[in-house]
mmCIF file of C-alpha atoms in Angstrom:
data_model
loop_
_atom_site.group_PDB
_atom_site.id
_atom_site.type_symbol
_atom_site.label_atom_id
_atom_site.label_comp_id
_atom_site.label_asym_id
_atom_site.label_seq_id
_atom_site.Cartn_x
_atom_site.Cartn_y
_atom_site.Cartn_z
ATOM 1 C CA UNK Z 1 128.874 73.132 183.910
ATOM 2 C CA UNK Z 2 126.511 73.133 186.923
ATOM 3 C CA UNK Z 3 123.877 70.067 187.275
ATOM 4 C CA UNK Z 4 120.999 72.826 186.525
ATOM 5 C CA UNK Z 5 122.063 73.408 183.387
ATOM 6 C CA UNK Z 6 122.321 69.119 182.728
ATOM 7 C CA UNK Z 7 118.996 68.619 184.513
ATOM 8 C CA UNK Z 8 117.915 71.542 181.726
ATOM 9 C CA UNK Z 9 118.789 69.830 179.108
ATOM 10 C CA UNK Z 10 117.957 66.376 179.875
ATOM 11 C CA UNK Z 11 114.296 67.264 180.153
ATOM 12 C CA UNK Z 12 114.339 67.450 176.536
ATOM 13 C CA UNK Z 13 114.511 63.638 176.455
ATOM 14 C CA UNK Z 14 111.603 63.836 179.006
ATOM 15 C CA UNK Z 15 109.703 65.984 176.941
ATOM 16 C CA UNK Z 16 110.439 63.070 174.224
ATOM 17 C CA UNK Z 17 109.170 60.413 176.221
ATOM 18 C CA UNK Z 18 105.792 62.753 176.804
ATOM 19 C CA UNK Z 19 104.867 63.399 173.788
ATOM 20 C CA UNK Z 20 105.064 59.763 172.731
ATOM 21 C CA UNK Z 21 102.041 58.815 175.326
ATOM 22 C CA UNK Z 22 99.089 58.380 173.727
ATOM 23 C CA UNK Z 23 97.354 60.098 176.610
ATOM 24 C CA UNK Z 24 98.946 63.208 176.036
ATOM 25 C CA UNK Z 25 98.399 63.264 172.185
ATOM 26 C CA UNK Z 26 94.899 63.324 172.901
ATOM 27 C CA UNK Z 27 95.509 66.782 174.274
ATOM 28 C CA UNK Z 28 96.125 69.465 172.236
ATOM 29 C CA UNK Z 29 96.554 71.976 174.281
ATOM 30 C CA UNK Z 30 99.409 69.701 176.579
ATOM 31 C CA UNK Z 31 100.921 68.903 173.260
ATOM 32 C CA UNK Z 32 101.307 72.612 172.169
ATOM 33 C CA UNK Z 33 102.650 73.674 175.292
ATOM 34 C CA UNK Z 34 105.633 70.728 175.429
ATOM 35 C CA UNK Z 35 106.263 70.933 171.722
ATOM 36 C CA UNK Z 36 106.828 75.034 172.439
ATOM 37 C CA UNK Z 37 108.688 74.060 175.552
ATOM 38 C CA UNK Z 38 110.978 71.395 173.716
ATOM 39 C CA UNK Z 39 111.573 74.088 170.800
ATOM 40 C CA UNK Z 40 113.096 76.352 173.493
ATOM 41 C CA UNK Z 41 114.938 73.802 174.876
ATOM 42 C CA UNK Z 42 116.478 72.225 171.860
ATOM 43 C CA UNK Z 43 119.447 74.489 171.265
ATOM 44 C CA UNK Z 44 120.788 73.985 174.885
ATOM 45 C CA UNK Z 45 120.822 70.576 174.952
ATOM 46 C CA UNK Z 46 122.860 70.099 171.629
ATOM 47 C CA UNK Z 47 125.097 72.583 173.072
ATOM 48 C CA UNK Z 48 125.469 70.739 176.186
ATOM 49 C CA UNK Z 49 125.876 67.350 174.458
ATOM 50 C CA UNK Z 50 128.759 69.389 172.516
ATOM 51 C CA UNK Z 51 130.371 70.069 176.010
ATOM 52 C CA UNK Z 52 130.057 66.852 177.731
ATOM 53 C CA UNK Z 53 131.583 65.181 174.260
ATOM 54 C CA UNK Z 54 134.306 67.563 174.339
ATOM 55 C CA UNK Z 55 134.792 67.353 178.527
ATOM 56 C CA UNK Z 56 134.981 62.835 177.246
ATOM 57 C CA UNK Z 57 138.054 63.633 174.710
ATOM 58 C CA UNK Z 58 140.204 66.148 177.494
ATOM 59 C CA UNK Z 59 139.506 63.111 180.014
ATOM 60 C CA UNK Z 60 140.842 60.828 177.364
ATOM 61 C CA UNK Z 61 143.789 62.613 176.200
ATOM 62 C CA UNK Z 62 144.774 63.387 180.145
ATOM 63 C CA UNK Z 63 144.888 59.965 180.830
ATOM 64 C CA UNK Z 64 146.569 59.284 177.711
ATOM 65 C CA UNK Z 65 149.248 61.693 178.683
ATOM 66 C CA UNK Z 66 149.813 60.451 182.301
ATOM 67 C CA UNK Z 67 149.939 56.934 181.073
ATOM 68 C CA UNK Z 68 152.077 57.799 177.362
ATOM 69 C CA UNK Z 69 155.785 58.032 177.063
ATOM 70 C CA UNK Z 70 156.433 58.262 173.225
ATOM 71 C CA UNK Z 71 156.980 61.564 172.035
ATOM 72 C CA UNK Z 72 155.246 61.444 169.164
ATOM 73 C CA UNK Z 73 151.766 60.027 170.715
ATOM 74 C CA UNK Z 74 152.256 62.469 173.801
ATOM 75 C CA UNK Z 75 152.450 65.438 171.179
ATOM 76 C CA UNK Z 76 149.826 64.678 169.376
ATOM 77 C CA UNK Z 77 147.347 64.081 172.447
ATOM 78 C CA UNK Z 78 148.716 66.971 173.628
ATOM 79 C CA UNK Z 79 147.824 69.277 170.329
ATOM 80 C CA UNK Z 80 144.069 67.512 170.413
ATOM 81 C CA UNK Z 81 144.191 68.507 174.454
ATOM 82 C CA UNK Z 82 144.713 72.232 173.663
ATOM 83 C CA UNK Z 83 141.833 72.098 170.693
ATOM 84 C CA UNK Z 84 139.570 70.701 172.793
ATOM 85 C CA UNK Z 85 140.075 73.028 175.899
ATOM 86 C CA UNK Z 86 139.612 76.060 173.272
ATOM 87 C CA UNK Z 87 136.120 74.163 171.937
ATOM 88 C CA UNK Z 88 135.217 73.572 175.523
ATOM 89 C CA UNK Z 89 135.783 77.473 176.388
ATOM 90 C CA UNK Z 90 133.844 78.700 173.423
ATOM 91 C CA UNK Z 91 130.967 75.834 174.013
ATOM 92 C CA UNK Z 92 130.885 77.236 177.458
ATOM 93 C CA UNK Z 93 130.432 80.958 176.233
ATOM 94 C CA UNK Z 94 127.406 80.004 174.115
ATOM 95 C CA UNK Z 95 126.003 78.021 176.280
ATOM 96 C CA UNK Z 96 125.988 81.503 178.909
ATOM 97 C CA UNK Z 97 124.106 83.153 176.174
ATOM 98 C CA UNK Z 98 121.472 80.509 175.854
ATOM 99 C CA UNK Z 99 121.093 80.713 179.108
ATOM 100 C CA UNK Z 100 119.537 84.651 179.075
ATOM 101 C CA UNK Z 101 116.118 84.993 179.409
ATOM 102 C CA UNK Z 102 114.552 85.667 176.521
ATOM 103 C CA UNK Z 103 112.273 88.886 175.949
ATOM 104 C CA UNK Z 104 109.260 88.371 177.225
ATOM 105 C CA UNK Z 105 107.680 89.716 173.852
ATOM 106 C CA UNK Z 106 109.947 87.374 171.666
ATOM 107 C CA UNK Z 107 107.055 85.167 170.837
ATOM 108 C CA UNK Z 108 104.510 87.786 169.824
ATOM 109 C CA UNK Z 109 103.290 89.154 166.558
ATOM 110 C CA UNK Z 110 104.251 92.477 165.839
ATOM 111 C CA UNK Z 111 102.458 95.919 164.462
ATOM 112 C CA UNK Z 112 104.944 97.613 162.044
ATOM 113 C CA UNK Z 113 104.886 101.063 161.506
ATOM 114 C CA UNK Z 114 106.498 102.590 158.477
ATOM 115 C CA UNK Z 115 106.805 106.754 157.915
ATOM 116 C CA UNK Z 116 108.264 108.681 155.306
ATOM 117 C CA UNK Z 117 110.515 111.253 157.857
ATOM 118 C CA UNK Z 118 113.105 113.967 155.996
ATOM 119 C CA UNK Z 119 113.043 113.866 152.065
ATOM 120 C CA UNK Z 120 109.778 114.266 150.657
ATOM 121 C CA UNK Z 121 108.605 111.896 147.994
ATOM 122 C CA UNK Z 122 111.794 110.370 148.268
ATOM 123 C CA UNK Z 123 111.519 109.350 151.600
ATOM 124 C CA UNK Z 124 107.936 107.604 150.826
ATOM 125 C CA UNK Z 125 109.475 105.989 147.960
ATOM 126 C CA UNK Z 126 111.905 104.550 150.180
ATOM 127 C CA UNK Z 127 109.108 103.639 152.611
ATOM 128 C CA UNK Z 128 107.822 101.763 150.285
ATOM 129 C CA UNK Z 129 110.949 99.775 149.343
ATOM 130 C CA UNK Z 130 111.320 98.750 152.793
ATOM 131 C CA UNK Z 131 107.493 97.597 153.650
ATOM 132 C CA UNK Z 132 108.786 95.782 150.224
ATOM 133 C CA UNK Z 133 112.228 94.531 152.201
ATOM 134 C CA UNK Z 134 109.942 93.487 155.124
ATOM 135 C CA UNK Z 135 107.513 91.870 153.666
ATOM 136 C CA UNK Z 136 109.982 89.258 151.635
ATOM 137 C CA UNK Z 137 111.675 89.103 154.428
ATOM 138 C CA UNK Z 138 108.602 87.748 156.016
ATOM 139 C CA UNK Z 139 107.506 85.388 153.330
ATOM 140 C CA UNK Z 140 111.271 83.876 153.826
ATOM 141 C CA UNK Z 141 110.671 83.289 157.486
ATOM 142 C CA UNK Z 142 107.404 81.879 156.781
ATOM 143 C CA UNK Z 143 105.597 84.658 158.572
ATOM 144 C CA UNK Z 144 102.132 86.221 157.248
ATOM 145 C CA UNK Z 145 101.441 90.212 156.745
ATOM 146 C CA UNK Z 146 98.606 92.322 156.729
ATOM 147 C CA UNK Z 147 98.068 96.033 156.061
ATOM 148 C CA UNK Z 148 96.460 97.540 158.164
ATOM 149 C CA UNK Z 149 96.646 101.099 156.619
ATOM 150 C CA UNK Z 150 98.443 102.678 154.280
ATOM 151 C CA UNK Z 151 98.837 106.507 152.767
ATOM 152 C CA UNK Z 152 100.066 106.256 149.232
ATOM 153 C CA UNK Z 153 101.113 108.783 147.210
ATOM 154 C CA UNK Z 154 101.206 109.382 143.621
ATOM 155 C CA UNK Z 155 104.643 108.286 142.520
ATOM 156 C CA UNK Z 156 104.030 104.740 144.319
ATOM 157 C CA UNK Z 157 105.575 105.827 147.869
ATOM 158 C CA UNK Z 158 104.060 105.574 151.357
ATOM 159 C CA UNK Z 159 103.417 108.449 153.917
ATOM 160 C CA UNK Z 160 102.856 105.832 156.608
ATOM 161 C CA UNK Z 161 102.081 101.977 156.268
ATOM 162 C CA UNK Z 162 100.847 99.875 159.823
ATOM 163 C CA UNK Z 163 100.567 96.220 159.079
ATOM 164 C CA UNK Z 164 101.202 93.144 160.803
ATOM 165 C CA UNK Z 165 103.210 90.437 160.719
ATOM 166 C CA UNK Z 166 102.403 87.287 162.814
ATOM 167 C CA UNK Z 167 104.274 83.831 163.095
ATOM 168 C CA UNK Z 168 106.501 81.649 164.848
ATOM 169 C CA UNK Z 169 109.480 84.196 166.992
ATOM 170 C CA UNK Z 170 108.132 87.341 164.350
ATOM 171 C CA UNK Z 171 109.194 89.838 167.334
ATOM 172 C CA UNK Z 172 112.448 88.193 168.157
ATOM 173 C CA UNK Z 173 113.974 88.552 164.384
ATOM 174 C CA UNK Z 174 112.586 92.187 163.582
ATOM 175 C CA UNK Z 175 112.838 93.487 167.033
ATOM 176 C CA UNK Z 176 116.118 95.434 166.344
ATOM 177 C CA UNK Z 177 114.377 97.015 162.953
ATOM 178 C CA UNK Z 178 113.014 99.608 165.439
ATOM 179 C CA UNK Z 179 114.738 103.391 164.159
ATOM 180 C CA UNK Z 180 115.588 105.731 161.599
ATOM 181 C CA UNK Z 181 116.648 104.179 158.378
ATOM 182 C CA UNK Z 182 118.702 106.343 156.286
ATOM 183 C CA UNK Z 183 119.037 106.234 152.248
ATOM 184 C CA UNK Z 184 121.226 107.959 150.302
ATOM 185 C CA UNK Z 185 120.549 107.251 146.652
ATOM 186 C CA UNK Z 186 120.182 109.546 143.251
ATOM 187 C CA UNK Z 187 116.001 109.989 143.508
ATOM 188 C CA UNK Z 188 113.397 109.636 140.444
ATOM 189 C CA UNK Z 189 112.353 112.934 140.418
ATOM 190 C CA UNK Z 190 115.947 114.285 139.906
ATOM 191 C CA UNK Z 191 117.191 115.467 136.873
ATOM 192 C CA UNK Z 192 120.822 116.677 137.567
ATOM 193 C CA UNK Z 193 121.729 113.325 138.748
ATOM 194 C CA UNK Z 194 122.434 114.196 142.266
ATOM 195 C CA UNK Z 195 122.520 112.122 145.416
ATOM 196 C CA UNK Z 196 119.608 112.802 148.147
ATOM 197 C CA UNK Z 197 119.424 111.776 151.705
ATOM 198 C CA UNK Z 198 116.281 110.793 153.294
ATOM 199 C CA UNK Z 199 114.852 109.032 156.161
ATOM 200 C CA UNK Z 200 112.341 106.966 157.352
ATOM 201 C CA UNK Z 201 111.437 105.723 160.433
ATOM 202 C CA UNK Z 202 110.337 102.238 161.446
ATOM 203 C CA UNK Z 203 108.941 101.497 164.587
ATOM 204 C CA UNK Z 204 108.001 97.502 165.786
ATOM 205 C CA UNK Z 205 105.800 97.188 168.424
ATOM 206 C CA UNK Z 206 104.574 93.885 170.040
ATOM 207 C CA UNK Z 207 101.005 93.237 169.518
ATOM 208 C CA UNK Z 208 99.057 93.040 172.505
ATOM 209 C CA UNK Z 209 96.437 90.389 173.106
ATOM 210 C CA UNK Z 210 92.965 91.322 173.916
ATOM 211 C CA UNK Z 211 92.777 90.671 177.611
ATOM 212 C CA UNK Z 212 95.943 92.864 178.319
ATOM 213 C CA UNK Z 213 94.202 96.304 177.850
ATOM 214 C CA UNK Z 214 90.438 97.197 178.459
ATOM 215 C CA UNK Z 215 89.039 99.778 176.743
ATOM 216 C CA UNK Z 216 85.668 101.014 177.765
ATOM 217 C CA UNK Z 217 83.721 101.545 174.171
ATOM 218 C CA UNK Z 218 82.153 105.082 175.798
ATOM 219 C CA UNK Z 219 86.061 106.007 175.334
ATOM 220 C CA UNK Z 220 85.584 105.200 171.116
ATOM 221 C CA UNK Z 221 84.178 107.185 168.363
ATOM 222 C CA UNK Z 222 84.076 105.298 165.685
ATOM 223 C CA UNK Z 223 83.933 106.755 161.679
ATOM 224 C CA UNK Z 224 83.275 105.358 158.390
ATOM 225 C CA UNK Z 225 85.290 106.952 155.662
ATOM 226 C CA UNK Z 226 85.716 106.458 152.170
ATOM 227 C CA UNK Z 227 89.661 105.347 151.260
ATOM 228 C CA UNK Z 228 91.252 107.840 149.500
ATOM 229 C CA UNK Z 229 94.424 107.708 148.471
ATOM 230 C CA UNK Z 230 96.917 107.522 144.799
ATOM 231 C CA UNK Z 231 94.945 103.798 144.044
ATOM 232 C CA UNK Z 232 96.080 100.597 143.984
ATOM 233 C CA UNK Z 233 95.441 97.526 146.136
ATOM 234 C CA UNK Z 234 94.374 98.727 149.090
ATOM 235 C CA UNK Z 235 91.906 101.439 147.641
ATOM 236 C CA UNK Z 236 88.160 101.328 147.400
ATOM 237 C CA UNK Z 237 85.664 102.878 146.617
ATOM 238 C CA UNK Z 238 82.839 102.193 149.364
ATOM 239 C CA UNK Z 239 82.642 103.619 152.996
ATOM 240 C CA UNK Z 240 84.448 100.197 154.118
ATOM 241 C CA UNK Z 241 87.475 102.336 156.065
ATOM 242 C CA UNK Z 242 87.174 103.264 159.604
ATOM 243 C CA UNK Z 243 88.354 105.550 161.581
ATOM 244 C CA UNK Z 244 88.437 105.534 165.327
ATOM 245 C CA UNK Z 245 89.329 107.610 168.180
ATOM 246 C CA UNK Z 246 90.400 107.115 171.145
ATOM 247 C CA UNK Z 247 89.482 110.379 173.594
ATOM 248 C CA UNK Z 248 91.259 109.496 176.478
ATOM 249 C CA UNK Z 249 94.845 109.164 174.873
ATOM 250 C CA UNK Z 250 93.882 111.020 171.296
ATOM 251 C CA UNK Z 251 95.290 108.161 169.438
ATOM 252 C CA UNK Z 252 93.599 108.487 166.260
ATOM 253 C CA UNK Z 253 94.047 104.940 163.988
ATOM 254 C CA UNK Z 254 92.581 104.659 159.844
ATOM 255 C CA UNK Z 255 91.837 100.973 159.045
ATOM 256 C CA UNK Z 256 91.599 100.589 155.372
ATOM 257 C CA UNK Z 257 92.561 97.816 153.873
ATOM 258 C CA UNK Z 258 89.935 95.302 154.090
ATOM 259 C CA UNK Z 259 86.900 95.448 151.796
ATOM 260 C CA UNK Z 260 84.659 94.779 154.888
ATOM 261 C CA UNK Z 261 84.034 97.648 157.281
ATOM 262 C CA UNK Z 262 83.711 95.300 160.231
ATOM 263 C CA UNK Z 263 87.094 93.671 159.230
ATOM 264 C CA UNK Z 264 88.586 97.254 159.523
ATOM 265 C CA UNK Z 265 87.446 98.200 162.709
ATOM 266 C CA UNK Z 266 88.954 95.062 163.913
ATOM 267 C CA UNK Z 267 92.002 95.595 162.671
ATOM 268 C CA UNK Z 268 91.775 99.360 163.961
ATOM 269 C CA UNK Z 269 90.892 97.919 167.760
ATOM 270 C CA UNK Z 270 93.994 95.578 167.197
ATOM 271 C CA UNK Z 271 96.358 98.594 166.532
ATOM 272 C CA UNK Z 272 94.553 100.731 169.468
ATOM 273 C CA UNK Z 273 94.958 97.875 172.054
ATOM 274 C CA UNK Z 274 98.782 97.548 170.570
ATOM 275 C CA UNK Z 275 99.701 101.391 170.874
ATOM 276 C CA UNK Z 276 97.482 101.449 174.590
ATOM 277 C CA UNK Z 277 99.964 98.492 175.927
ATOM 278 C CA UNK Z 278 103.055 100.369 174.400
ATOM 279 C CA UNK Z 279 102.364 103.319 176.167
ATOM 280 C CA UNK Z 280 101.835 101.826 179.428
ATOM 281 C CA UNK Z 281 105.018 99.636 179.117
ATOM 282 C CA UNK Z 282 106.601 102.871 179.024
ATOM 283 C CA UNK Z 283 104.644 104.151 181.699
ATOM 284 C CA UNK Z 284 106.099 101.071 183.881
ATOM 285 C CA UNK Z 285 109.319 101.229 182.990
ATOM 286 C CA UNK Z 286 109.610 104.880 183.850
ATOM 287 C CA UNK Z 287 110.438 105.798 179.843
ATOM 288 C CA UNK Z 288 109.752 109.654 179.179
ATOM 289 C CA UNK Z 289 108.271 108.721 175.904
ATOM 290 C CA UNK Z 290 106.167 106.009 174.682
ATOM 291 C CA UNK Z 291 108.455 103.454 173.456
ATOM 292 C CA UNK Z 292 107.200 103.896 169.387
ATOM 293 C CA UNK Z 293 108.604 107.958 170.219
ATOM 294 C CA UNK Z 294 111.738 106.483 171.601
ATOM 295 C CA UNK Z 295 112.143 104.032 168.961
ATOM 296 C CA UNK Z 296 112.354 106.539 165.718
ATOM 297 C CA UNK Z 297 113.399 109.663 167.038
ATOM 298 C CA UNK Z 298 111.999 112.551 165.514
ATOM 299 C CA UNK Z 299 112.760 111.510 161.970
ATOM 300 C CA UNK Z 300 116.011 113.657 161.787
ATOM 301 C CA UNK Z 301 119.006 112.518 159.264
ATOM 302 C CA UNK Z 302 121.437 112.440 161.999
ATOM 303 C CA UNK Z 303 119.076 110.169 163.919
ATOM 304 C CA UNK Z 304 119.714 106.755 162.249
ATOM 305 C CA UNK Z 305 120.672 103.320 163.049
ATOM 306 C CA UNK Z 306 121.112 102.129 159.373
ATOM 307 C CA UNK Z 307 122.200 103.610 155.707
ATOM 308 C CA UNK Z 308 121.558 102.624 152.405
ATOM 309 C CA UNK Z 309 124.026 103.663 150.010
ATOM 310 C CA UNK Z 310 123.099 102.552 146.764
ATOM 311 C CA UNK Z 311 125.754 103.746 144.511
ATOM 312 C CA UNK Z 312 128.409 101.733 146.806
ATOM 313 C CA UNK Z 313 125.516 98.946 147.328
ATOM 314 C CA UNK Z 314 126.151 99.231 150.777
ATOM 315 C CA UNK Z 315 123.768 98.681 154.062
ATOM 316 C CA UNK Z 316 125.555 99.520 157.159
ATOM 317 C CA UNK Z 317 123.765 99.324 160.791
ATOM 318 C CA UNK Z 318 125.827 102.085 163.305
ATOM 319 C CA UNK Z 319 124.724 100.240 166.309
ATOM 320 C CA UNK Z 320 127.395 97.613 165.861
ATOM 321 C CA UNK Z 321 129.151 98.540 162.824
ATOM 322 C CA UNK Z 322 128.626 96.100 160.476
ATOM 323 C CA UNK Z 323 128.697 96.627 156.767
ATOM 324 C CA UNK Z 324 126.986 94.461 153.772
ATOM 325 C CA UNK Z 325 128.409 95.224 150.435
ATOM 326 C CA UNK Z 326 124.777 93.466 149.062
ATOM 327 C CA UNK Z 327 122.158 96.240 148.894
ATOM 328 C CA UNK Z 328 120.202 94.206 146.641
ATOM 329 C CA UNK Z 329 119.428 91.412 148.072
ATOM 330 C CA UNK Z 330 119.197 92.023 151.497
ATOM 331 C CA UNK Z 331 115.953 95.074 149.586
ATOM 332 C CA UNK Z 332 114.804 91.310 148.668
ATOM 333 C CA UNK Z 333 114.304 90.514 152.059
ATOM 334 C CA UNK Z 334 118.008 88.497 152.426
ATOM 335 C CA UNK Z 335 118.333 90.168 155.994
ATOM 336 C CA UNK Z 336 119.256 87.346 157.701
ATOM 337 C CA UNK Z 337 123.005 87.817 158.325
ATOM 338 C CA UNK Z 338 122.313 91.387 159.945
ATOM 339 C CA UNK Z 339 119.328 90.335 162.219
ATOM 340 C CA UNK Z 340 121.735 87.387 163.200
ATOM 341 C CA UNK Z 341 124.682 90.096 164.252
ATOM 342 C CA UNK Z 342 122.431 92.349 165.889
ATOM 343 C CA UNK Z 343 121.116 89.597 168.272
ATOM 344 C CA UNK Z 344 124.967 88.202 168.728
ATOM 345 C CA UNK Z 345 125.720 91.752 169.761
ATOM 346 C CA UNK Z 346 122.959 92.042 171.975
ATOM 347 C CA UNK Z 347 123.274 88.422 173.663
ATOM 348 C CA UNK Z 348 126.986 89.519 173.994
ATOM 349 C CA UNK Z 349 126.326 92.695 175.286
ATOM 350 C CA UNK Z 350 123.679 91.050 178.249
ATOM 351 C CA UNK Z 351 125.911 88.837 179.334
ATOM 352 C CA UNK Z 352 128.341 91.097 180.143
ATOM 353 C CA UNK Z 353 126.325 92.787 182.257
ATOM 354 C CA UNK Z 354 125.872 89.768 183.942
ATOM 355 C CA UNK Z 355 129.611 88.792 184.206
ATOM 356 C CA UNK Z 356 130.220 92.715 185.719
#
C-alpha cells in the first residue's frame, strides 16, 4: 500500500479533529462540506486499518517463524501466516475498488421515468407495480418522491409516470435501474389463464441543478390544462396542470400533480432543465442518442435487462446473471441485494480496465 493511500485515510482523523473546533461549528457551510468529505472517506480508512492490522500479524508470525523451532508452534504460525496473506490480498482488492472515482452524478437526485412499452394494459399495470417497487424502495433508503406526472388508466396502470426521488447517494443506488424490465405473469384481464409478456421501460436520469442549463423563457410556451386521467390521487379538477413546450428541442413535459399551478410549472421547468442536460451529456460524449433513448431501447421484449417471472417468483437481471428466487419482496422495495451486485460487477468490471 502506497503512502497516498495512508495519507488518504489518515485525513479522516484530521477531519475529526476539525470538526471538533468550535470555530468551524460556527460554519455551516465548512461543516457540511467536511462531514460530506469524511462520509466519503470513511470506508477507506476502515479498510486500510484492516490492512495495516493484518500487514502487524504476517510481521508477527514471520518473526515468530525465524525465531520458533517447535513443530507444533511453527505450524500453527504458519497456518495463521497463509490466512492472513489471503485477508491481506482480498483487503488489497477492495481497497482498488474504493479507490475508483466515483460518478460524478452519484450524489444527485434523480428524475424517474416509467412507460408502459409492449403489452397493453398489462404493461401499465406492471408500470405501476414498479413506481410501487421504487417508491418502497425509496422510503427504505430514506429517500423522498414526488410525481411529477402521471397517465393512469382505468384498470389502475400507468402509461408513463416522471417523479423524483431526492436524498443522500439516490443516483448511485438506482443508477443501474436504467432499461427494459420484462414481466412475464398470467394478466387480470385474462380469462384462459395464460401467461403474457410485457415490458416496460425505466429510464433514471440525474437531475440537473438550475445553473447548469439556461433556458431563454422566449424558447417556452407555457399551457394550463385541466388533469384528466382514470382518477385517483393525482387528479383534479381545476386548470392547476401545465403544460410546457420547449420549441427549440420539442420536448413537450405535463406537470400535474400538485394542486397549485405554479407548483406544476416548477416541477415541469425541473424535468425540462433535467432532459436539456441529458441531451447535451450525450451531445459531449459523442452518444448517437440522448442517453434516456439509449437507456430503454425502443421498448421491444427482446430488449431487457431484467424479468419477472411470477409463477417461478423469480427476478433475474441479464447484465450479470444473477437470479432472486424472492419476487415478492424485492416488488416491496427489498432490492438491496441486486443494486449491491450490480455495483460489485461494475466496480469489478472498472478496475479491470484499469489493471489492462
Amino acid at each position: 500500500m502506497n503512502d497516498k493511500i495512508r495519507s488518504a485515510a489518515s485525513r479522516l482523523s484530521q477531519i475529526d479533529e476539525m470538526l471538533s473546533d468550535t470555530a468551524i461549528a460556527s460554519d455551516a457551510a465548512r461543516q457540511r462540506a467536511l462531514l460530506k468529505e469524511r462520509k466519503s472517506l470513511e470506508p477507506l480508512a476502515l479498510k486500510v486499518a484492516e490492512y495495516e492490522t493484518a500487514e502487524r500479524r504476517i510481521a508477527d508470525n514471520e518473526t515468530l517463524l525465524a525465531a520458533e523451532t517447535d513443530p507444533d508452534i511453527r505450524a500453527l504460525a504458519a497456518e495463521e501466516l497463509a490466512a492472513d496473506k489471503g485477508t491481506l490480498a482480498a483487503l488489497d482488492r477492495e481497497i482498488q475498488i474504493l479507490l475508483i472515482p466515483k460518478d460524478p452524478n452519484a450524489d444527485r437526485n434523480v428524475i424517474l421515468e416509467i412507460r408502459a412499452g409492449a403489452g397493453g394494459e398489462e404493461a401499465a399495470l406492471f408500470a405501476a407495480d414498479l413506481y410501487r417497487m421504487y417508491t418502497m424502495y425509496a422510503d427504505s433508503r430514506g429517500f423522498k418522491t414526488e410525481v411529477i406526472s402521471a397517465n393512469e388508466t382505468e384498470l389502475g396502470g400507468y402509461r408513463e409516470v416522471d417523479f423524483r426521488v431526492s436524498g443522500d447517494g439516490v443516483y448511485d443506488r438506482l443508477r443501474f435501474e436504467s432499461g427494459v424490465h420484462r414481466v412475464q405473469r398470467i394478466p387480470v384481464t385474462e380469462s384462459n389463464g395464460k401467461i403474457q409478456t410485457s415490458t416496460v421501460t425505466v429510464a433514471v436520469l440525474p437531475e440537473a441543478e438550475a445553473v447548469e442549463v439556461e433556458i431563454n423563457p422566449a424558447d417556452i410556451t407555457i399551457e394550463t390544462i385541466k388533469s384528466t386521467g382514470a382518477g385517483g390521487q393525482h387528479i383534479n379538477k381545476t386548470e392547476s396542470a401545465v403544460r410546457l413546450t420547449h420549441k427549440p428541442s420539442g420536448i413537450v413535459i405535463e406537470a400535474r400533480n400538485e394542486r397549485s399551478q405554479l407548483q406544476n410549472k416548477e416541477q415541469a421547468m425541473r424535468l425540462l432543465r433535467t432532459r436539456l442536460l441529458d441531451r447535451k451529456r450525450a451531445e459531449v460524449t459523442g452518444a448517437i442518442s440522448d442517453t434516456r433513448r439509449a437507456q430503454v431501447g425502443s421498448g421491444d421484449r427482446s430488449e431487457k435487462i431484467r424479468t419477472y417471472h411470477y409463477g417461478q417468483s423469480r427476478v433475474t437481471d441479464h447484465r450479470i446473471g444473477l437470479s432472486l428466487h424472492s419476487l415478492d419482496m424485492f416488488l416491496n422495495g427489498r432490492m438491496d441485494t441486486m443494486i449491491d451486485a450490480l455495483a460489485a460487477a461494475d466496480a469489478a468490471a472498472k478496475l479491470g480496465s484499469t489493471e489492462t
